[in-house]
Coordinates of C-alpha atoms in Angstrom, one line a residue:
M1 CA -31.3 -20.8 6.8
S2 CA -34.5 -18.2 7.1
V3 CA -34.4 -14.9 5.4
I4 CA -34.2 -13.3 9.0
K5 CA -31.3 -14.9 10.0
K6 CA -29.3 -14.2 7.0
D7 CA -30.4 -10.5 7.4
K8 CA -29.1 -10.5 10.8
I9 CA -25.8 -12.0 10.2
S10 CA -25.3 -9.8 7.1
F11 CA -26.2 -6.9 9.4
R12 CA -23.7 -8.2 12.4
R13 CA -21.1 -8.0 9.6
S14 CA -21.7 -4.6 8.3
K15 CA -21.4 -3.4 11.6
I16 CA -17.8 -5.3 12.5
T17 CA -16.5 -3.8 8.9
L18 CA -17.7 -0.3 10.2
F19 CA -16.0 -0.6 13.4
H20 CA -12.8 -2.0 11.9
A21 CA -12.9 1.2 9.1
R22 CA -13.4 3.7 11.8
S23 CA -10.8 2.0 14.0
S24 CA -8.3 2.3 10.9
C25 CA -9.5 6.0 10.4
L26 CA -8.5 6.9 14.0
V27 CA -5.3 5.1 14.0
V28 CA -4.5 7.0 10.6
L29 CA -5.3 10.5 12.3
L30 CA -3.5 9.9 15.5
S31 CA -0.3 8.5 13.7
V32 CA -0.5 11.7 11.4
A33 CA -1.0 14.1 14.5
I34 CA 1.9 12.2 16.5
I35 CA 4.4 12.7 13.5
Y36 CA 3.4 15.9 13.3
A37 CA 3.6 16.7 16.7
I38 CA 7.4 15.2 17.0
T39 CA 8.5 17.5 13.8
Q40 CA 7.2 20.4 15.3
L41 CA 8.8 19.6 18.7
L42 CA 12.0 19.3 17.0
H43 CA 11.4 22.9 15.4
W44 CA 10.8 24.5 18.7
L45 CA 13.8 22.7 20.2
V46 CA 16.4 24.3 17.7
G47 CA 14.4 27.1 16.6
D48 CA 12.3 28.0 13.6
D49 CA 14.0 30.9 11.8
E50 CA 15.5 28.7 8.9
P51 CA 14.3 25.4 7.0
V52 CA 17.6 23.6 8.8
P53 CA 19.5 26.0 11.5
E54 CA 22.7 27.0 11.1
S55 CA 23.7 25.0 14.5
F56 CA 22.3 21.6 13.0
K57 CA 23.7 21.8 9.4
A58 CA 26.5 19.7 10.1
S59 CA 24.1 17.2 11.6
W60 CA 23.0 15.2 8.7
L61 CA 21.2 13.0 10.9
F62 CA 19.2 16.0 12.3
S63 CA 17.9 16.6 8.7
L64 CA 17.4 12.9 7.7
S65 CA 15.0 12.6 11.1
L66 CA 13.2 15.7 10.0
N67 CA 12.7 14.1 6.2
I68 CA 11.6 10.6 7.3
L69 CA 9.2 12.3 9.5
G70 CA 7.6 13.9 6.7
Y71 CA 8.1 10.9 4.4
A72 CA 6.3 8.7 7.3
T73 CA 3.5 11.3 7.5
I74 CA 2.3 9.4 4.0
L75 CA 4.1 6.2 4.6
L76 CA 2.5 5.0 7.5
P77 CA -1.2 5.9 6.6
G78 CA -0.9 4.0 3.8
V79 CA 0.6 0.8 5.6
I80 CA -2.5 1.0 7.9
I81 CA -4.9 1.3 5.1
Y82 CA -2.9 -1.5 3.0
K83 CA -3.3 -3.8 6.1
Y84 CA -6.9 -3.2 6.6
V85 CA -7.8 -3.5 3.1
K86 CA -6.0 -6.9 3.1
A87 CA -7.4 -8.3 6.2
S88 CA -11.0 -7.3 5.7
K89 CA -10.8 -8.6 2.1
Y90 CA -12.5 -5.4 0.8
L91 CA -11.5 -6.0 -2.6
D92 CA -13.5 -9.1 -2.8
R93 CA -16.8 -7.6 -2.0
A94 CA -18.4 -6.0 -4.8
V95 CA -19.0 -2.4 -3.8
P96 CA -20.0 0.3 -6.2
G97 CA -18.6 3.9 -6.3
C98 CA -15.6 5.9 -6.7
F99 CA -13.9 5.0 -3.5
P100 CA -13.5 1.4 -4.2
I101 CA -12.0 1.8 -7.6
V102 CA -9.4 4.1 -6.1
V103 CA -8.5 1.7 -3.6
R104 CA -8.2 -1.0 -6.3
S105 CA -6.3 1.3 -8.4
C106 CA -3.7 1.5 -5.4
F107 CA -3.4 -1.8 -4.1
A108 CA -4.7 -4.4 -6.6
G109 CA -4.3 -2.5 -10.0
T110 CA -6.9 -2.1 -12.8
D111 CA -6.5 -5.7 -14.1
K112 CA -9.2 -7.9 -12.6
D113 CA -7.3 -10.6 -12.4
V114 CA -4.6 -9.2 -10.2
L115 CA -5.5 -10.1 -6.7
L116 CA -4.3 -8.2 -3.7
G117 CA -1.0 -9.6 -2.5
T118 CA -0.1 -11.5 -5.5
D119 CA 2.0 -10.3 -8.6
V120 CA 0.3 -11.4 -11.7
P121 CA 2.7 -10.3 -14.8
S122 CA 0.8 -8.9 -17.4
T123 CA 1.5 -10.3 -21.0
P124 CA 4.1 -8.3 -22.3
S125 CA 3.3 -6.9 -25.6
S126 CA 4.9 -8.4 -28.9
S127 CA 7.5 -6.0 -30.5
A128 CA 9.5 -6.5 -33.5
V129 CA 12.9 -7.3 -33.1
R130 CA 15.3 -4.0 -33.9
T131 CA 18.1 -4.2 -36.2
L132 CA 21.7 -3.2 -35.1
K133 CA 21.2 0.2 -37.0
Q134 CA 18.0 0.7 -35.2
D135 CA 19.5 0.0 -31.7
A136 CA 22.5 2.0 -32.4
L137 CA 20.4 5.0 -33.5
L138 CA 18.1 4.9 -30.4
L139 CA 21.0 4.5 -28.0
I140 CA 22.6 7.6 -29.9
I141 CA 19.2 9.4 -29.3
C142 CA 19.3 8.4 -25.6
F143 CA 22.9 9.4 -25.3
V144 CA 22.6 13.1 -26.6
G145 CA 19.6 13.4 -24.7
L146 CA 20.7 12.5 -21.5
Q147 CA 24.1 14.0 -21.8
G148 CA 22.3 17.2 -22.8
S149 CA 19.9 17.9 -20.1
Y150 CA 22.1 17.0 -17.3
L151 CA 25.2 18.8 -18.5
T152 CA 22.5 21.8 -18.4
W153 CA 21.1 20.9 -15.3
G154 CA 24.3 20.2 -13.5
L155 CA 25.5 23.6 -14.4
L156 CA 22.3 25.5 -13.5
Q157 CA 22.4 23.3 -10.0
E158 CA 25.7 24.3 -9.4
K159 CA 24.6 28.2 -9.9
V160 CA 21.5 27.8 -8.1
M161 CA 23.2 26.4 -5.1
T162 CA 26.6 28.3 -5.0
Q163 CA 25.6 31.6 -6.5
E164 CA 24.9 34.7 -4.3
Y165 CA 21.9 36.5 -5.6
I166 CA 21.8 40.1 -5.8
N167 CA 18.2 42.2 -6.2
S168 CA 17.8 45.5 -7.7
A169 CA 17.6 46.6 -3.7
G170 CA 21.2 45.6 -3.3
Q171 CA 20.2 42.9 -1.0
S172 CA 21.8 39.3 -1.6
G173 CA 21.4 36.0 -0.4
H174 CA 22.3 32.3 -1.0
F175 CA 19.6 29.5 -1.5
K176 CA 19.8 26.9 0.9
D177 CA 16.7 24.2 0.7
S178 CA 17.9 21.7 -2.0
Q179 CA 14.6 19.8 -1.0
F180 CA 12.7 22.6 -2.6
L181 CA 14.5 22.2 -5.8
V182 CA 13.3 18.5 -5.8
F183 CA 9.9 19.6 -5.3
V184 CA 10.0 22.2 -8.4
N185 CA 11.6 19.6 -10.6
R186 CA 9.3 16.6 -9.4
I187 CA 6.0 18.7 -10.2
L188 CA 6.9 19.9 -13.4
A189 CA 7.8 16.6 -14.4
F190 CA 4.3 15.2 -13.3
A191 CA 2.8 17.7 -15.3
L192 CA 4.5 17.1 -18.1
A193 CA 3.8 13.5 -18.0
G194 CA 0.4 13.7 -17.2
V195 CA -0.5 16.0 -19.9
Y196 CA 1.3 13.9 -22.4
I197 CA -0.8 10.7 -21.1
T198 CA -4.0 12.6 -21.2
V199 CA -3.6 13.6 -24.9
T200 CA -1.4 10.5 -26.5
R201 CA -2.8 6.7 -26.2
Q202 CA -1.2 4.6 -23.5
P203 CA -1.2 0.9 -22.8
R204 CA -3.5 -0.1 -20.2
H205 CA -2.0 0.4 -16.8
T206 CA -2.6 -2.8 -15.0
M207 CA 0.2 -2.2 -12.0
P208 CA -1.2 -1.2 -8.3
L209 CA 0.1 2.1 -7.5
Y210 CA 1.3 1.7 -4.5
K211 CA 4.5 -0.3 -6.1
Y212 CA 5.6 3.4 -7.4
I213 CA 6.2 4.3 -3.7
Y214 CA 9.5 2.1 -3.6
C215 CA 11.5 3.8 -6.0
S216 CA 10.0 7.4 -5.8
F217 CA 11.4 6.9 -2.1
S218 CA 14.6 5.7 -3.4
N219 CA 15.1 8.0 -5.7
I220 CA 14.2 11.2 -3.0
M221 CA 16.8 9.6 -0.8
S222 CA 19.5 9.0 -3.2
S223 CA 19.1 12.6 -4.1
W224 CA 19.5 13.9 -0.5
C225 CA 22.1 12.0 0.3
Q226 CA 23.9 13.0 -2.7
Y227 CA 23.8 16.7 -1.7
E228 CA 24.4 15.9 1.9
A229 CA 27.7 13.7 1.4
L230 CA 29.2 17.5 -0.6
K231 CA 29.3 18.4 3.3
F232 CA 32.0 15.7 4.5
V233 CA 33.3 14.7 1.4
S234 CA 35.5 16.3 -1.5
F235 CA 34.0 17.0 -5.1
P236 CA 36.3 14.1 -6.9
T237 CA 35.5 11.7 -4.1
Q238 CA 31.8 12.0 -4.7
V239 CA 32.1 12.1 -8.6
L240 CA 34.2 8.7 -8.3
S241 CA 31.4 7.2 -6.4
K242 CA 29.2 7.9 -9.2
A243 CA 31.4 6.4 -11.7
S244 CA 31.7 3.5 -10.1
K245 CA 28.3 2.5 -9.5
I246 CA 28.0 0.5 -12.2
I247 CA 28.9 -3.0 -10.2
P248 CA 26.6 -2.1 -7.5
V249 CA 23.7 -1.5 -9.9
M250 CA 24.2 -5.1 -11.2
I251 CA 24.5 -6.3 -7.9
M252 CA 21.4 -5.1 -7.2
G253 CA 19.7 -6.6 -10.3
K254 CA 20.6 -9.7 -9.1
I255 CA 18.5 -9.0 -5.8
V256 CA 16.0 -7.1 -7.1
S257 CA 15.1 -8.9 -10.3
R258 CA 17.3 -12.1 -10.3
E259 CA 19.4 -10.8 -13.6
K260 CA 21.9 -12.8 -14.7
Y261 CA 24.7 -10.8 -16.5
E262 CA 27.3 -12.2 -18.7
Y263 CA 31.0 -12.3 -17.9
Y264 CA 32.2 -9.7 -20.5
E265 CA 29.5 -7.4 -18.6
Y266 CA 31.5 -7.7 -15.2
V267 CA 34.8 -7.0 -17.0
T268 CA 33.6 -4.3 -19.2
A269 CA 32.1 -2.4 -15.5
G270 CA 35.3 -3.0 -14.1
F271 CA 37.3 -1.3 -17.1
I272 CA 34.3 1.4 -17.0
S273 CA 35.0 2.3 -13.3
L274 CA 38.8 1.8 -13.8
G275 CA 38.9 4.5 -16.5
M276 CA 36.8 6.8 -14.9
A277 CA 38.7 6.8 -11.8
F278 CA 42.0 7.3 -13.7
F279 CA 40.2 10.4 -15.9
L280 CA 38.8 11.8 -12.7
F281 CA 42.1 12.0 -10.7
G282 CA 43.8 12.7 -13.8
S283 CA 41.9 15.9 -14.9
S284 CA 40.4 17.4 -11.8
D285 CA 42.9 19.9 -10.5
N286 CA 40.1 22.3 -8.6
Q287 CA 39.5 19.8 -6.2
R288 CA 38.0 20.9 -2.7
E289 CA 39.7 21.0 0.3
T290 CA 36.9 19.1 2.2
V291 CA 38.0 16.3 4.1
T292 CA 36.6 12.9 3.7
T293 CA 34.7 11.8 7.0
F294 CA 33.1 8.4 8.1
S295 CA 30.0 10.4 7.7
G296 CA 30.6 11.2 4.6
M297 CA 31.5 7.7 3.7
I298 CA 28.0 6.3 5.1
L299 CA 26.3 9.3 2.7
L300 CA 27.8 8.1 -0.4
G301 CA 27.1 4.6 0.5
A302 CA 23.4 5.0 0.9
Y303 CA 23.5 7.2 -2.3
I304 CA 24.7 4.3 -4.4
V305 CA 22.3 1.7 -2.8
F306 CA 19.4 3.9 -3.4
D307 CA 20.2 5.0 -6.8
S308 CA 20.9 1.2 -7.7
F309 CA 17.7 0.1 -6.4
T310 CA 15.8 2.8 -8.3
S311 CA 16.9 2.2 -11.5
N312 CA 16.6 -1.8 -10.9
W313 CA 13.3 -1.5 -9.4
Q314 CA 11.9 0.7 -12.6
S315 CA 13.1 -1.9 -15.1
A316 CA 11.6 -4.9 -12.9
L317 CA 8.5 -2.9 -13.2
F318 CA 8.9 -2.5 -17.0
K319 CA 9.3 -5.9 -17.5
Q320 CA 6.3 -7.2 -15.4
Y321 CA 3.7 -4.8 -16.3
S322 CA 4.9 -3.7 -19.8
M323 CA 3.8 0.0 -19.0
S324 CA 5.1 3.0 -21.2
S325 CA 8.0 5.3 -19.9
V326 CA 5.9 8.4 -19.5
Q327 CA 3.5 6.4 -17.3
M328 CA 6.4 5.4 -15.1
M329 CA 7.4 8.8 -15.2
C330 CA 3.9 10.2 -14.1
G331 CA 3.6 7.5 -11.3
V332 CA 6.9 8.3 -9.7
N333 CA 6.6 12.0 -10.0
L334 CA 3.1 11.9 -8.5
F335 CA 4.8 10.1 -5.2
S336 CA 7.9 12.1 -5.0
C337 CA 5.6 15.5 -5.3
V338 CA 3.5 14.0 -2.1
F339 CA 6.7 12.9 -0.2
T340 CA 8.5 16.4 -0.7
A341 CA 5.5 18.5 -0.4
T342 CA 4.6 17.2 3.1
S343 CA 8.2 17.4 4.0
L344 CA 8.6 20.9 3.1
A345 CA 5.4 22.0 4.4
Q346 CA 5.9 20.2 8.1
Q347 CA 9.5 22.3 7.8
S348 CA 8.0 25.7 6.9
G349 CA 10.2 24.9 3.4
F350 CA 7.7 26.3 1.4
I351 CA 7.4 29.8 3.1
H352 CA 10.9 30.2 3.3
S353 CA 11.5 29.3 -0.4
L354 CA 8.7 31.5 -1.8
Q355 CA 9.8 34.5 0.7
F356 CA 13.4 33.7 -1.5
M357 CA 11.7 34.0 -4.9
S358 CA 10.0 36.8 -4.1
K359 CA 13.0 38.9 -3.0
F360 CA 15.4 37.5 -5.6
P361 CA 13.2 37.2 -9.2
M362 CA 16.2 35.9 -10.9
F363 CA 16.0 32.9 -8.6
T364 CA 12.6 32.3 -10.3
V365 CA 14.1 32.0 -13.7
D366 CA 16.6 29.6 -12.7
C367 CA 14.2 27.4 -11.0
I368 CA 12.2 27.0 -14.3
L369 CA 15.0 26.4 -16.0
L370 CA 16.3 23.8 -14.0
S371 CA 13.0 22.3 -13.6
I372 CA 12.7 22.1 -17.8
S373 CA 16.1 20.4 -18.0
S374 CA 15.1 17.9 -15.3
A375 CA 11.9 17.0 -16.6
A376 CA 13.4 16.5 -20.1
G377 CA 16.1 14.7 -18.6
Q378 CA 13.6 12.3 -16.8
L379 CA 11.9 11.6 -19.9
F380 CA 15.3 10.1 -21.6
I381 CA 15.6 8.0 -18.3
F382 CA 12.8 6.2 -18.2
Y383 CA 12.5 5.8 -22.2
T384 CA 16.4 4.4 -21.8
I385 CA 15.8 2.0 -19.0
A386 CA 12.6 0.8 -20.2
T387 CA 14.5 0.5 -23.7
F388 CA 18.0 -0.9 -22.9
G389 CA 17.8 -1.6 -18.9
P390 CA 19.5 -0.2 -15.9
V391 CA 23.1 -0.9 -16.8
V392 CA 23.3 0.7 -20.2
F393 CA 21.6 3.6 -18.2
V394 CA 24.4 3.9 -15.8
I395 CA 27.2 3.6 -18.4
I396 CA 25.8 6.9 -19.8
M397 CA 25.5 8.8 -16.7
T398 CA 28.8 7.7 -15.8
I399 CA 30.4 9.1 -19.0
R400 CA 28.3 12.2 -18.2
Q401 CA 30.4 12.4 -15.3
G402 CA 33.5 12.6 -17.3
F403 CA 32.2 15.0 -19.8
A404 CA 31.0 17.0 -16.9
I405 CA 34.8 17.6 -16.0
L406 CA 35.9 17.9 -19.5
L407 CA 33.3 20.9 -20.0
S408 CA 34.9 22.0 -16.7
C409 CA 38.4 21.7 -18.2
I410 CA 37.6 23.5 -21.3
I411 CA 35.7 26.4 -19.8
Y412 CA 38.1 27.2 -16.8
Q413 CA 41.3 25.9 -18.9
H414 CA 42.2 23.1 -16.7
S415 CA 44.9 20.8 -17.6
I416 CA 44.2 17.3 -18.8
S417 CA 47.1 14.5 -17.9
F418 CA 48.3 11.5 -19.5
M419 CA 46.3 9.5 -17.0
G420 CA 43.1 11.4 -17.6
V421 CA 43.6 10.8 -21.7
L422 CA 44.3 7.1 -21.0
G423 CA 40.9 7.0 -18.6
V424 CA 38.8 8.3 -21.4
L425 CA 40.1 6.0 -24.0
V426 CA 39.7 2.6 -21.3
V427 CA 35.9 4.2 -20.7
F428 CA 34.9 4.4 -24.6
A429 CA 37.0 1.4 -25.2
A430 CA 34.8 -0.8 -22.6
V431 CA 31.4 0.9 -23.8
F432 CA 32.3 0.0 -27.1
L433 CA 33.3 -3.9 -26.5
R434 CA 30.1 -4.0 -24.4
I435 CA 28.0 -3.2 -27.2
Y436 CA 29.6 -5.3 -29.6
C437 CA 29.6 -8.4 -27.2
N438 CA 26.0 -7.8 -26.4
Q439 CA 25.0 -7.7 -30.0
R440 CA 27.0 -10.7 -30.9
I441 CA 25.5 -12.8 -28.1
K442 CA 22.1 -11.6 -29.3
A443 CA 22.8 -12.6 -33.2
H444 CA 24.1 -16.1 -31.8
K445 CA 20.7 -16.8 -29.9
R446 CA 18.8 -15.8 -33.1
R447 CA 20.7 -18.1 -35.2
L448 CA 20.1 -21.1 -32.3
Q449 CA 16.6 -20.3 -32.3
S450 CA 16.2 -20.2 -36.4
S451 CA 18.1 -23.1 -36.5
A452 CA 15.9 -25.1 -33.8
G453 CA 12.3 -23.9 -35.5
S454 CA 13.9 -25.4 -38.9
K455 CA 14.5 -28.6 -37.1
I456 CA 11.1 -29.0 -35.9

């Protein structure tokens, strides 16, 4: 084949590639414009005096639609770009520049052996086997860190969402946009994780960045469903649903990462849920009068599904790519910031929230404290999931629900019935039984491996 003919073929291919790139950009811009127009049309139809108008506060479908439209402004263009990169085999061409590096990091990872559309797991780093004492010490640190940070976060969250703020001029007001609080928490956690990664040595990050989107989206949705469900169900019903997450998390683990659980794990999970039910129903004498509705049950079910998926997806990424917990924290919060910021911008949430902050300076202080406790809690979350797995993490957070109500009983002098005391004993007995059985099985497997090695 002559040189001229080769040049013509190369020129024709470059023109086709350029045409496809321009078409993809046009589709992306058109999709963003359509989504933005629909969002603004909804605001025009209901009025734009508040982030969520009063007449529509009972309609969780309306709020969900606005949030999904905001997230779709990021998700839909991302899907289009992914399809274009995959169809055009963009990454197979050695194109110099910063843009191809960004595309490769987003859709294929930094490892050259990982191809687009394939999942080649990284070789896990060989770490020394921890002893029982080391495992117990790490578990105690994770337990205390999670309990302290999230008990503080829960008290501050209740204060921010229920307190009537009063400024020096005598003006009063309630803050209503919980998505802004989610954004503030995520932006601080992302900043802390980014700084830590910058100043410390981290393992090589080989995972495609787009895989963070799944757990980031599910984390945002679980938080939203949790807040929204309180409009339709009583407080004990919601807390009880959190306490019963252990079995759904195990089921999701079998779906997401094909996890295999021992029979004692199912038994102890059932006892933990049963004990928490005894404790919650026996200790909560300050129940709300909110009637449980079908919408509330749907939202609680969605919360359990999303939250169970988040921890299991993160655990699967830890095992496959051997990243650090801070890298996971940074990646998840990066996309969470992008999602929530886009949604807030489309719903004028930033404007209303900043106006509230300027009017009530004490709210700014509470936001900072809330964000610090949330960021510290996330550090413990990712480290716990990476070290002990999602089920142990859910057990710790389940016990936190009992501690939250126990703290409420102590502060407000609520009585604890015999059923509540029995529930506490059942929960802790099940937790210790689970740890004991887990260690016995690990010791048995080590003995089998050592005996098999000595025979060889």
